[in-house]
Structure formats: C-alpha cells, structure tokens
PDB file of C-alpha atoms in Angstrom:
ATOM      1  CA  MET A  24       0.000   0.000   0.000  1.00 51.00           C
ATOM      2  CA  LYS A  25       1.461   3.361  -1.122  1.00 52.00           C
ATOM      3  CA  GLU A  26       2.280   5.963   1.429  1.00 54.00           C
ATOM      4  CA  GLU A  27       0.513   9.230   0.967  1.00 57.00           C
ATOM      5  CA  LYS A  28       2.741  12.272   0.554  1.00 54.00           C
ATOM      6  CA  LYS A  29       2.567  14.619   3.446  1.00 55.00           C
ATOM      7  CA  GLU A  30       1.988  18.260   2.828  1.00 57.00           C
ATOM      8  CA  ARG A  31       4.902  20.569   3.553  1.00 53.00           C
ATOM      9  CA  LYS A  32       4.412  22.436   6.730  1.00 52.00           C
ATOM     10  CA  TYR A  33       6.956  25.157   5.900  1.00 50.00           C
ATOM     11  CA  PHE A  34       8.340  27.256   3.012  1.00 53.00           C
ATOM     12  CA  GLU A  35      12.008  27.271   2.029  1.00 55.00           C
ATOM     13  CA  VAL A  36      12.686  30.965   2.556  1.00 54.00           C
ATOM     14  CA  PHE A  37      16.428  30.705   1.830  1.00 54.00           C
ATOM     15  CA  GLY A  38      15.715  29.451  -1.715  1.00 57.00           C
ATOM     16  CA  ASP A  39      13.477  32.459  -2.400  1.00 62.00           C
ATOM     17  CA  MET A  40      16.212  34.846  -1.241  1.00 66.00           C
ATOM     18  CA  VAL A  41      18.745  33.259  -3.614  1.00 64.00           C
ATOM     19  CA  LYS A  42      16.263  33.556  -6.452  1.00 66.00           C
ATOM     20  CA  ASN A  43      15.592  37.232  -5.662  1.00 68.00           C
ATOM     21  CA  LEU A  44      19.300  38.015  -5.439  1.00 71.00           C
ATOM     22  CA  SER A  45      19.878  36.419  -8.833  1.00 76.00           C
ATOM     23  CA  PHE A  46      17.085  38.522 -10.336  1.00 74.00           C
ATOM     24  CA  PHE A  47      18.454  41.753  -8.860  1.00 74.00           C
ATOM     25  CA  GLN A  48      21.975  40.940 -10.085  1.00 81.00           C
ATOM     26  CA  THR A  49      20.674  40.436 -13.611  1.00 83.00           C
ATOM     27  CA  LEU A  50      18.651  43.663 -13.392  1.00 80.00           C
ATOM     28  CA  THR A  51      21.707  45.585 -12.116  1.00 85.00           C
ATOM     29  CA  ILE A  52      23.861  44.340 -15.020  1.00 86.00           C
ATOM     30  CA  ILE A  53      21.161  45.339 -17.526  1.00 87.00           C
ATOM     31  CA  LEU A  54      20.823  48.807 -15.967  1.00 85.00           C
ATOM     32  CA  ALA A  55      24.606  49.259 -15.970  1.00 84.00           C
ATOM     33  CA  PHE A  56      24.792  48.455 -19.702  1.00 82.00           C
ATOM     34  CA  LEU A  57      21.878  50.836 -20.290  1.00 86.00           C
ATOM     35  CA  CYS A  58      23.695  53.648 -18.428  1.00 86.00           C
ATOM     36  CA  VAL A  59      26.850  53.077 -20.488  1.00 85.00           C
ATOM     37  CA  PHE A  60      24.816  53.116 -23.712  1.00 82.00           C
ATOM     38  CA  LEU A  61      23.064  56.358 -22.706  1.00 83.00           C
ATOM     39  CA  ALA A  62      26.394  57.968 -21.749  1.00 82.00           C
ATOM     40  CA  ILE A  63      27.883  57.096 -25.155  1.00 84.00           C
ATOM     41  CA  GLY A  64      24.763  58.337 -26.935  1.00 80.00           C
ATOM     42  CA  LEU A  65      24.843  61.616 -24.976  1.00 79.00           C
ATOM     43  CA  ARG A  66      28.526  62.150 -25.809  1.00 81.00           C
ATOM     44  CA  VAL A  67      27.854  61.622 -29.517  1.00 76.00           C
ATOM     45  CA  ALA A  68      24.861  63.972 -29.383  1.00 71.00           C
ATOM     46  CA  LEU A  69      26.931  66.713 -27.730  1.00 72.00           C
ATOM     47  CA  LYS A  70      29.517  66.546 -30.518  1.00 71.00           C
ATOM     48  CA  LYS A  71      26.889  66.656 -33.256  1.00 67.00           C
ATOM     49  CA  THR A  72      26.374  70.009 -35.003  1.00 64.00           C
ATOM     50  CA  PRO A  73      23.166  71.585 -33.702  1.00 61.00           C
ATOM     51  CA  ILE A  74      20.207  72.330 -35.932  1.00 61.00           C
ATOM     52  CA  VAL A  75      19.519  76.066 -35.961  1.00 60.00           C
ATOM     53  CA  ILE A  76      16.045  77.351 -36.665  1.00 65.00           C
ATOM     54  CA  ARG A  77      15.958  80.698 -38.455  1.00 66.00           C
ATOM     55  CA  VAL A  78      12.711  82.665 -38.449  1.00 65.00           C
ATOM     56  CA  ASP A  79      12.110  85.141 -41.262  1.00 61.00           C
ATOM     57  CA  SER A  80      10.209  88.432 -41.048  1.00 61.00           C
ATOM     58  CA  LEU A  81       6.918  86.627 -41.707  1.00 63.00           C
ATOM     59  CA  GLY A  82       7.449  84.208 -38.840  1.00 63.00           C
ATOM     60  CA  ASN A  83       8.189  81.201 -41.035  1.00 65.00           C
ATOM     61  CA  ALA A  84      10.755  78.779 -39.661  1.00 62.00           C
ATOM     62  CA  GLN A  85      13.732  77.891 -41.851  1.00 59.00           C
ATOM     63  CA  ALA A  86      15.976  75.100 -40.629  1.00 53.00           C
ATOM     64  CA  PHE A  87      19.581  74.700 -41.713  1.00 51.00           C
ATOM     65  CA  VAL A  88      22.439  72.573 -40.442  1.00 47.00           C
ATOM     66  CA  ASN A  89      25.957  73.673 -39.525  1.00 48.00           C
ATOM     67  CA  GLU A  90      25.767  77.395 -38.951  1.00 46.00           C
ATOM     68  CA  LYS A  91      29.583  77.642 -38.947  1.00 48.00           C
ATOM     69  CA  SER A  92      29.730  76.617 -42.604  1.00 45.00           C
ATOM     70  CA  LEU A  93      27.856  79.809 -43.502  1.00 47.00           C
ATOM     71  CA  GLN A  94      30.677  81.858 -41.975  1.00 62.00           C
ATOM     72  CA  LYS A  95      33.530  79.821 -43.413  1.00 82.00           C
ATOM     73  CA  VAL A  96      35.232  81.409 -46.410  1.00 88.00           C
ATOM     74  CA  THR A  97      35.883  78.994 -49.265  1.00 89.00           C
ATOM     75  CA  PRO A  98      38.921  79.104 -51.596  1.00 89.00           C
ATOM     76  CA  TYR A  99      36.579  80.088 -54.434  1.00 91.00           C
ATOM     77  CA  GLU A 100      35.377  83.130 -52.483  1.00 93.00           C
ATOM     78  CA  LEU A 101      38.978  84.103 -51.702  1.00 94.00           C
ATOM     79  CA  SER A 102      39.858  83.842 -55.388  1.00 94.00           C
ATOM     80  CA  ASN A 103      36.802  85.809 -56.538  1.00 95.00           C
ATOM     81  CA  PHE A 104      37.329  88.521 -53.917  1.00 96.00           C
ATOM     82  CA  SER A 105      41.022  88.902 -54.811  1.00 96.00           C
ATOM     83  CA  GLN A 106      40.348  89.079 -58.548  1.00 96.00           C
ATOM     84  CA  LEU A 107      37.705  91.780 -58.172  1.00 97.00           C
ATOM     85  CA  PHE A 108      39.841  93.805 -55.787  1.00 97.00           C
ATOM     86  CA  VAL A 109      42.879  93.749 -58.087  1.00 97.00           C
ATOM     87  CA  GLU A 110      40.705  94.759 -61.044  1.00 97.00           C
ATOM     88  CA  PHE A 111      39.058  97.647 -59.172  1.00 97.00           C
ATOM     89  CA  PHE A 112      42.297  98.949 -57.681  1.00 97.00           C
ATOM     90  CA  THR A 113      44.837  98.442 -60.469  1.00 97.00           C
ATOM     91  CA  ALA A 114      42.996  98.218 -63.815  1.00 96.00           C
ATOM     92  CA  HIS A 115      42.789 101.986 -64.298  1.00 96.00           C
ATOM     93  CA  ASN A 116      40.126 103.255 -66.656  1.00 96.00           C
ATOM     94  CA  PHE A 117      39.456 106.930 -67.363  1.00 96.00           C
ATOM     95  CA  TYR A 118      35.661 106.514 -67.498  1.00 96.00           C
ATOM     96  CA  THR A 119      35.217 104.269 -64.464  1.00 96.00           C
ATOM     97  CA  TYR A 120      38.189 104.988 -62.149  1.00 97.00           C
ATOM     98  CA  ASN A 121      36.128 106.912 -59.590  1.00 96.00           C
ATOM     99  CA  ASP A 122      33.614 104.071 -59.121  1.00 97.00           C
ATOM    100  CA  ASP A 123      36.393 101.469 -59.287  1.00 97.00           C
ATOM    101  CA  PHE A 124      38.398 103.104 -56.496  1.00 97.00           C
ATOM    102  CA  THR A 125      35.241 103.504 -54.400  1.00 96.00           C
ATOM    103  CA  LYS A 126      34.548  99.764 -54.705  1.00 97.00           C
ATOM    104  CA  ALA A 127      38.185  98.879 -54.011  1.00 97.00           C
ATOM    105  CA  PHE A 128      38.283 101.042 -50.866  1.00 97.00           C
ATOM    106  CA  SER A 129      35.063  99.410 -49.601  1.00 97.00           C
ATOM    107  CA  MET A 130      36.960  96.096 -49.705  1.00 97.00           C
ATOM    108  CA  MET A 131      39.757  97.369 -47.393  1.00 97.00           C
ATOM    109  CA  THR A 132      40.160  97.819 -43.655  1.00 96.00           C
ATOM    110  CA  ARG A 133      40.368 101.416 -42.413  1.00 96.00           C
ATOM    111  CA  ASP A 134      44.129 101.211 -41.866  1.00 96.00           C
ATOM    112  CA  CYS A 135      44.620  99.850 -45.368  1.00 96.00           C
ATOM    113  CA  GLN A 136      42.409 102.611 -46.818  1.00 97.00           C
ATOM    114  CA  GLY A 137      44.698 105.235 -45.282  1.00 96.00           C
ATOM    115  CA  ARG A 138      47.849 103.592 -46.647  1.00 96.00           C
ATOM    116  CA  MET A 139      46.422 103.036 -50.135  1.00 96.00           C
ATOM    117  CA  ASN A 140      45.092 106.594 -50.322  1.00 96.00           C
ATOM    118  CA  GLY A 141      48.622 107.776 -49.542  1.00 95.00           C
ATOM    119  CA  ARG A 142      49.954 105.485 -52.274  1.00 93.00           C
ATOM    120  CA  LEU A 143      47.601 106.986 -54.875  1.00 95.00           C
ATOM    121  CA  GLN A 144      48.667 110.503 -53.920  1.00 94.00           C
ATOM    122  CA  GLU A 145      52.381 109.672 -53.738  1.00 94.00           C
ATOM    123  CA  TYR A 146      52.482 108.246 -57.266  1.00 93.00           C
ATOM    124  CA  GLY A 147      49.940 110.708 -58.687  1.00 95.00           C
ATOM    125  CA  ILE A 148      47.905 107.823 -60.075  1.00 95.00           C
ATOM    126  CA  VAL A 149      44.605 109.680 -60.363  1.00 96.00           C
ATOM    127  CA  ASP A 150      46.296 112.576 -62.180  1.00 95.00           C
ATOM    128  CA  GLN A 151      47.894 110.129 -64.643  1.00 94.00           C
ATOM    129  CA  ILE A 152      44.554 108.480 -65.328  1.00 95.00           C
ATOM    130  CA  LYS A 153      42.895 111.819 -66.053  1.00 94.00           C
ATOM    131  CA  GLU A 154      45.732 113.386 -68.060  1.00 93.00           C
ATOM    132  CA  GLN A 155      46.480 110.343 -70.221  1.00 93.00           C
ATOM    133  CA  LYS A 156      42.879 109.030 -70.276  1.00 94.00           C
ATOM    134  CA  LEU A 157      44.156 105.578 -69.479  1.00 95.00           C
ATOM    135  CA  LYS A 158      42.540 102.333 -70.495  1.00 95.00           C
ATOM    136  CA  THR A 159      43.811  99.090 -68.978  1.00 95.00           C
ATOM    137  CA  ARG A 160      43.325  95.494 -70.028  1.00 95.00           C
ATOM    138  CA  LEU A 161      44.124  93.238 -67.066  1.00 96.00           C
ATOM    139  CA  VAL A 162      44.749  89.504 -67.314  1.00 96.00           C
ATOM    140  CA  ILE A 163      45.183  87.475 -64.115  1.00 96.00           C
ATOM    141  CA  THR A 164      47.218  84.328 -64.705  1.00 96.00           C
ATOM    142  CA  GLU A 165      47.384  82.917 -61.175  1.00 96.00           C
ATOM    143  CA  ILE A 166      45.736  83.310 -57.784  1.00 96.00           C
ATOM    144  CA  LYS A 167      47.330  81.235 -55.064  1.00 95.00           C
ATOM    145  CA  VAL A 168      46.420  80.967 -51.367  1.00 94.00           C
ATOM    146  CA  ALA A 169      49.834  81.066 -49.709  1.00 94.00           C
ATOM    147  CA  LYS A 170      48.516  80.882 -46.145  1.00 93.00           C
ATOM    148  CA  ASP A 171      45.075  80.411 -44.659  1.00 93.00           C
ATOM    149  CA  THR A 172      44.156  80.662 -40.969  1.00 91.00           C
ATOM    150  CA  ALA A 173      40.933  81.240 -39.062  1.00 88.00           C
ATOM    151  CA  ASP A 174      41.496  85.017 -39.045  1.00 92.00           C
ATOM    152  CA  THR A 175      43.697  85.858 -42.030  1.00 94.00           C
ATOM    153  CA  SER A 176      44.617  84.668 -45.526  1.00 95.00           C
ATOM    154  CA  ILE A 177      47.631  85.580 -47.635  1.00 96.00           C
ATOM    155  CA  LEU A 178      47.166  85.422 -51.403  1.00 96.00           C
ATOM    156  CA  LYS A 179      49.562  85.698 -54.322  1.00 97.00           C
ATOM    157  CA  VAL A 180      48.094  87.197 -57.481  1.00 97.00           C
ATOM    158  CA  LYS A 181      50.035  87.239 -60.762  1.00 96.00           C
ATOM    159  CA  GLY A 182      49.151  88.647 -64.153  1.00 96.00           C
ATOM    160  CA  THR A 183      49.711  91.305 -66.792  1.00 96.00           C
ATOM    161  CA  ARG A 184      48.357  94.744 -67.624  1.00 95.00           C
ATOM    162  CA  ASN A 185      48.280  96.253 -71.114  1.00 94.00           C
ATOM    163  CA  ILE A 186      47.931 100.007 -70.698  1.00 94.00           C
ATOM    164  CA  THR A 187      46.704 102.206 -73.548  1.00 94.00           C
ATOM    165  CA  SER A 188      44.869 105.520 -73.856  1.00 93.00           C
ATOM    166  CA  TYR A 189      41.437 106.418 -75.179  1.00 92.00           C
ATOM    167  CA  GLU A 190      43.084 109.211 -77.150  1.00 89.00           C
ATOM    168  CA  ASP A 191      46.012 107.171 -78.432  1.00 82.00           C
ATOM    169  CA  LYS A 192      45.258 103.512 -79.212  1.00 78.00           C
ATOM    170  CA  THR A 193      48.926 102.537 -79.347  1.00 83.00           C
ATOM    171  CA  LEU A 194      50.266 100.522 -76.420  1.00 78.00           C
ATOM    172  CA  LEU A 195      51.808 102.772 -73.796  1.00 85.00           C
ATOM    173  CA  ARG A 196      53.306 100.018 -71.708  1.00 89.00           C
ATOM    174  CA  GLU A 197      52.888  96.419 -70.615  1.00 93.00           C
ATOM    175  CA  GLU A 198      53.348  95.447 -66.978  1.00 93.00           C
ATOM    176  CA  ILE A 199      53.826  92.068 -65.362  1.00 96.00           C
ATOM    177  CA  PHE A 200      52.680  92.239 -61.745  1.00 96.00           C
ATOM    178  CA  ASP A 201      53.163  90.085 -58.681  1.00 97.00           C
ATOM    179  CA  ILE A 202      50.795  91.090 -55.870  1.00 97.00           C
ATOM    180  CA  GLU A 203      50.617  89.901 -52.295  1.00 97.00           C
ATOM    181  CA  LEU A 204      47.322  90.467 -50.498  1.00 97.00           C
ATOM    182  CA  VAL A 205      46.827  90.049 -46.761  1.00 97.00           C
ATOM    183  CA  VAL A 206      43.103  89.508 -46.294  1.00 97.00           C
ATOM    184  CA  LYS A 207      41.357  89.736 -42.943  1.00 96.00           C
ATOM    185  CA  LYS A 208      38.315  87.556 -42.257  1.00 95.00           C
ATOM    186  CA  VAL A 209      35.427  89.482 -40.735  1.00 94.00           C
ATOM    187  CA  LYS A 210      31.753  88.933 -40.021  1.00 91.00           C
ATOM    188  CA  ARG A 211      29.588  88.789 -43.132  1.00 92.00           C
ATOM    189  CA  SER A 212      27.247  91.717 -43.571  1.00 90.00           C
ATOM    190  CA  LEU A 213      25.638  93.814 -46.305  1.00 90.00           C
ATOM    191  CA  LYS A 214      28.867  95.824 -46.577  1.00 91.00           C
ATOM    192  CA  THR A 215      31.136  92.764 -46.356  1.00 92.00           C
ATOM    193  CA  PRO A 216      29.277  89.960 -48.194  1.00 92.00           C
ATOM    194  CA  TRP A 217      32.471  87.907 -48.665  1.00 93.00           C
ATOM    195  CA  GLY A 218      33.392  88.215 -44.993  1.00 94.00           C
ATOM    196  CA  LEU A 219      36.771  89.575 -46.171  1.00 96.00           C
ATOM    197  CA  LEU A 220      38.689  92.862 -46.097  1.00 97.00           C
ATOM    198  CA  VAL A 221      42.108  93.647 -47.557  1.00 97.00           C
ATOM    199  CA  GLU A 222      44.531  94.430 -44.732  1.00 97.00           C
ATOM    200  CA  ASN A 223      47.681  94.940 -46.797  1.00 97.00           C
ATOM    201  CA  PHE A 224      48.611  95.293 -50.457  1.00 97.00           C
ATOM    202  CA  VAL A 225      52.117  94.895 -51.881  1.00 96.00           C
ATOM    203  CA  GLU A 226      52.896  94.943 -55.611  1.00 96.00           C
ATOM    204  CA  GLU A 227      56.039  94.259 -57.596  1.00 94.00           C
ATOM    205  CA  LEU A 228      56.115  95.348 -61.265  1.00 92.00           C
ATOM    206  CA  TYR A 229      58.188  93.946 -64.116  1.00 87.00           C
ATOM    207  CA  LYS A 230      57.979  96.037 -67.275  1.00 72.00           C
ATOM    208  CA  LYS A 231      58.600  94.480 -70.670  1.00 66.00           C
TER     209      LYS A 231
END
C-alpha cells in the first residue's frame, strides 16, 4: 500500500532569497549596460552640429544645419574677392576709375584705406589716369592661397596689364605684376558679403 505524501508544513525561505538576489543581479547588469549606452549616446549627441532654426520676417521657420559653414570662407570666395579687388584697384580706366576706387576702398580695412590713399597721392595715379585718359586690359594668370588661418589669408596674385589711352590707341606700356594680399576675415554683412577685407597690399612690377 502506497504511502501518501505529506503536505509541507513550511516554506524554504532561503531558496526564495537566492532567487531574488539572482534577479536583482541580472537587473543591475542590464541597468549598468543601459547607463553606459546612454552615456555614449549623450557624448555623440553633444559633438553633433546643432540644428539652428531661423525665423524670417513673416514668422516662417527655416531650418539649416551647420551654422559655422555659412561663416567659413571657401577658396573660391577668396579667389573671386582677390580678382575683383585687383581689377578695381589696379585696372585703371578713365571713365570708371572713380567708381572702381570707391569699390576697391570698400573692400579694405580702415588702416589699409589710409595707406592706399597715400599710395595713390604719392604716385599721382589719379592725375595720370585723367591726363592720359588711361585704359587698362588686365589679365590674371594665377591666384594662389599662400597661407590660410581662421582670421587671415595671404594670397599671391600674378598677371599682366596692357595700358593704352582712349586718345592714343597705341600701347603705352605692358606690366607684369606680382601682388601679395593680406586679407582679414570678418563677419559677413551687407557691406562685407564675402566676410573679407584687404589688410595689406604689396605689388612688384616687371615692365617688358
């Protein structure tokens, strides 16, 4: 005759404690991995370029990424700025010299404006333009960025100028020039759309 199993009169509390400890250990490990993952994700997010929301005059939101890239001056802008400046300041033309010099001076720092104004007066350049009614054909053969930093760029500009007169079509002279421009990087504005201003201008001439 089979013996009937007796009901347990107690619970094994120690076994439950071991089970609970095992559960809490597993939970702690999972939470630790989760904290590490969140820390890595937060670090990556902090390094990511923020999204800037620009609001126009009508209140419409315009989103763009990497605000710094809008302030960074590209080599193409440096080249374009240098070419225009050299044309305005050195390609003398009897009918446009006043406007050309005005544009060139707007592309300089104040200190550079003072020095270049002194240069024009010292060499009597304006008087020569008016007396000889000069006409200049300028050809730039090379624009090279010699040095580029966060605040300043140094550019080398090479080319030739064929100088004639509106009264006398024969060639007066041909110049080969080698120009060094020190360009200061400034905040972009309506007056400084390139974010650049000429800080120093040095020219060496080689006449044929």
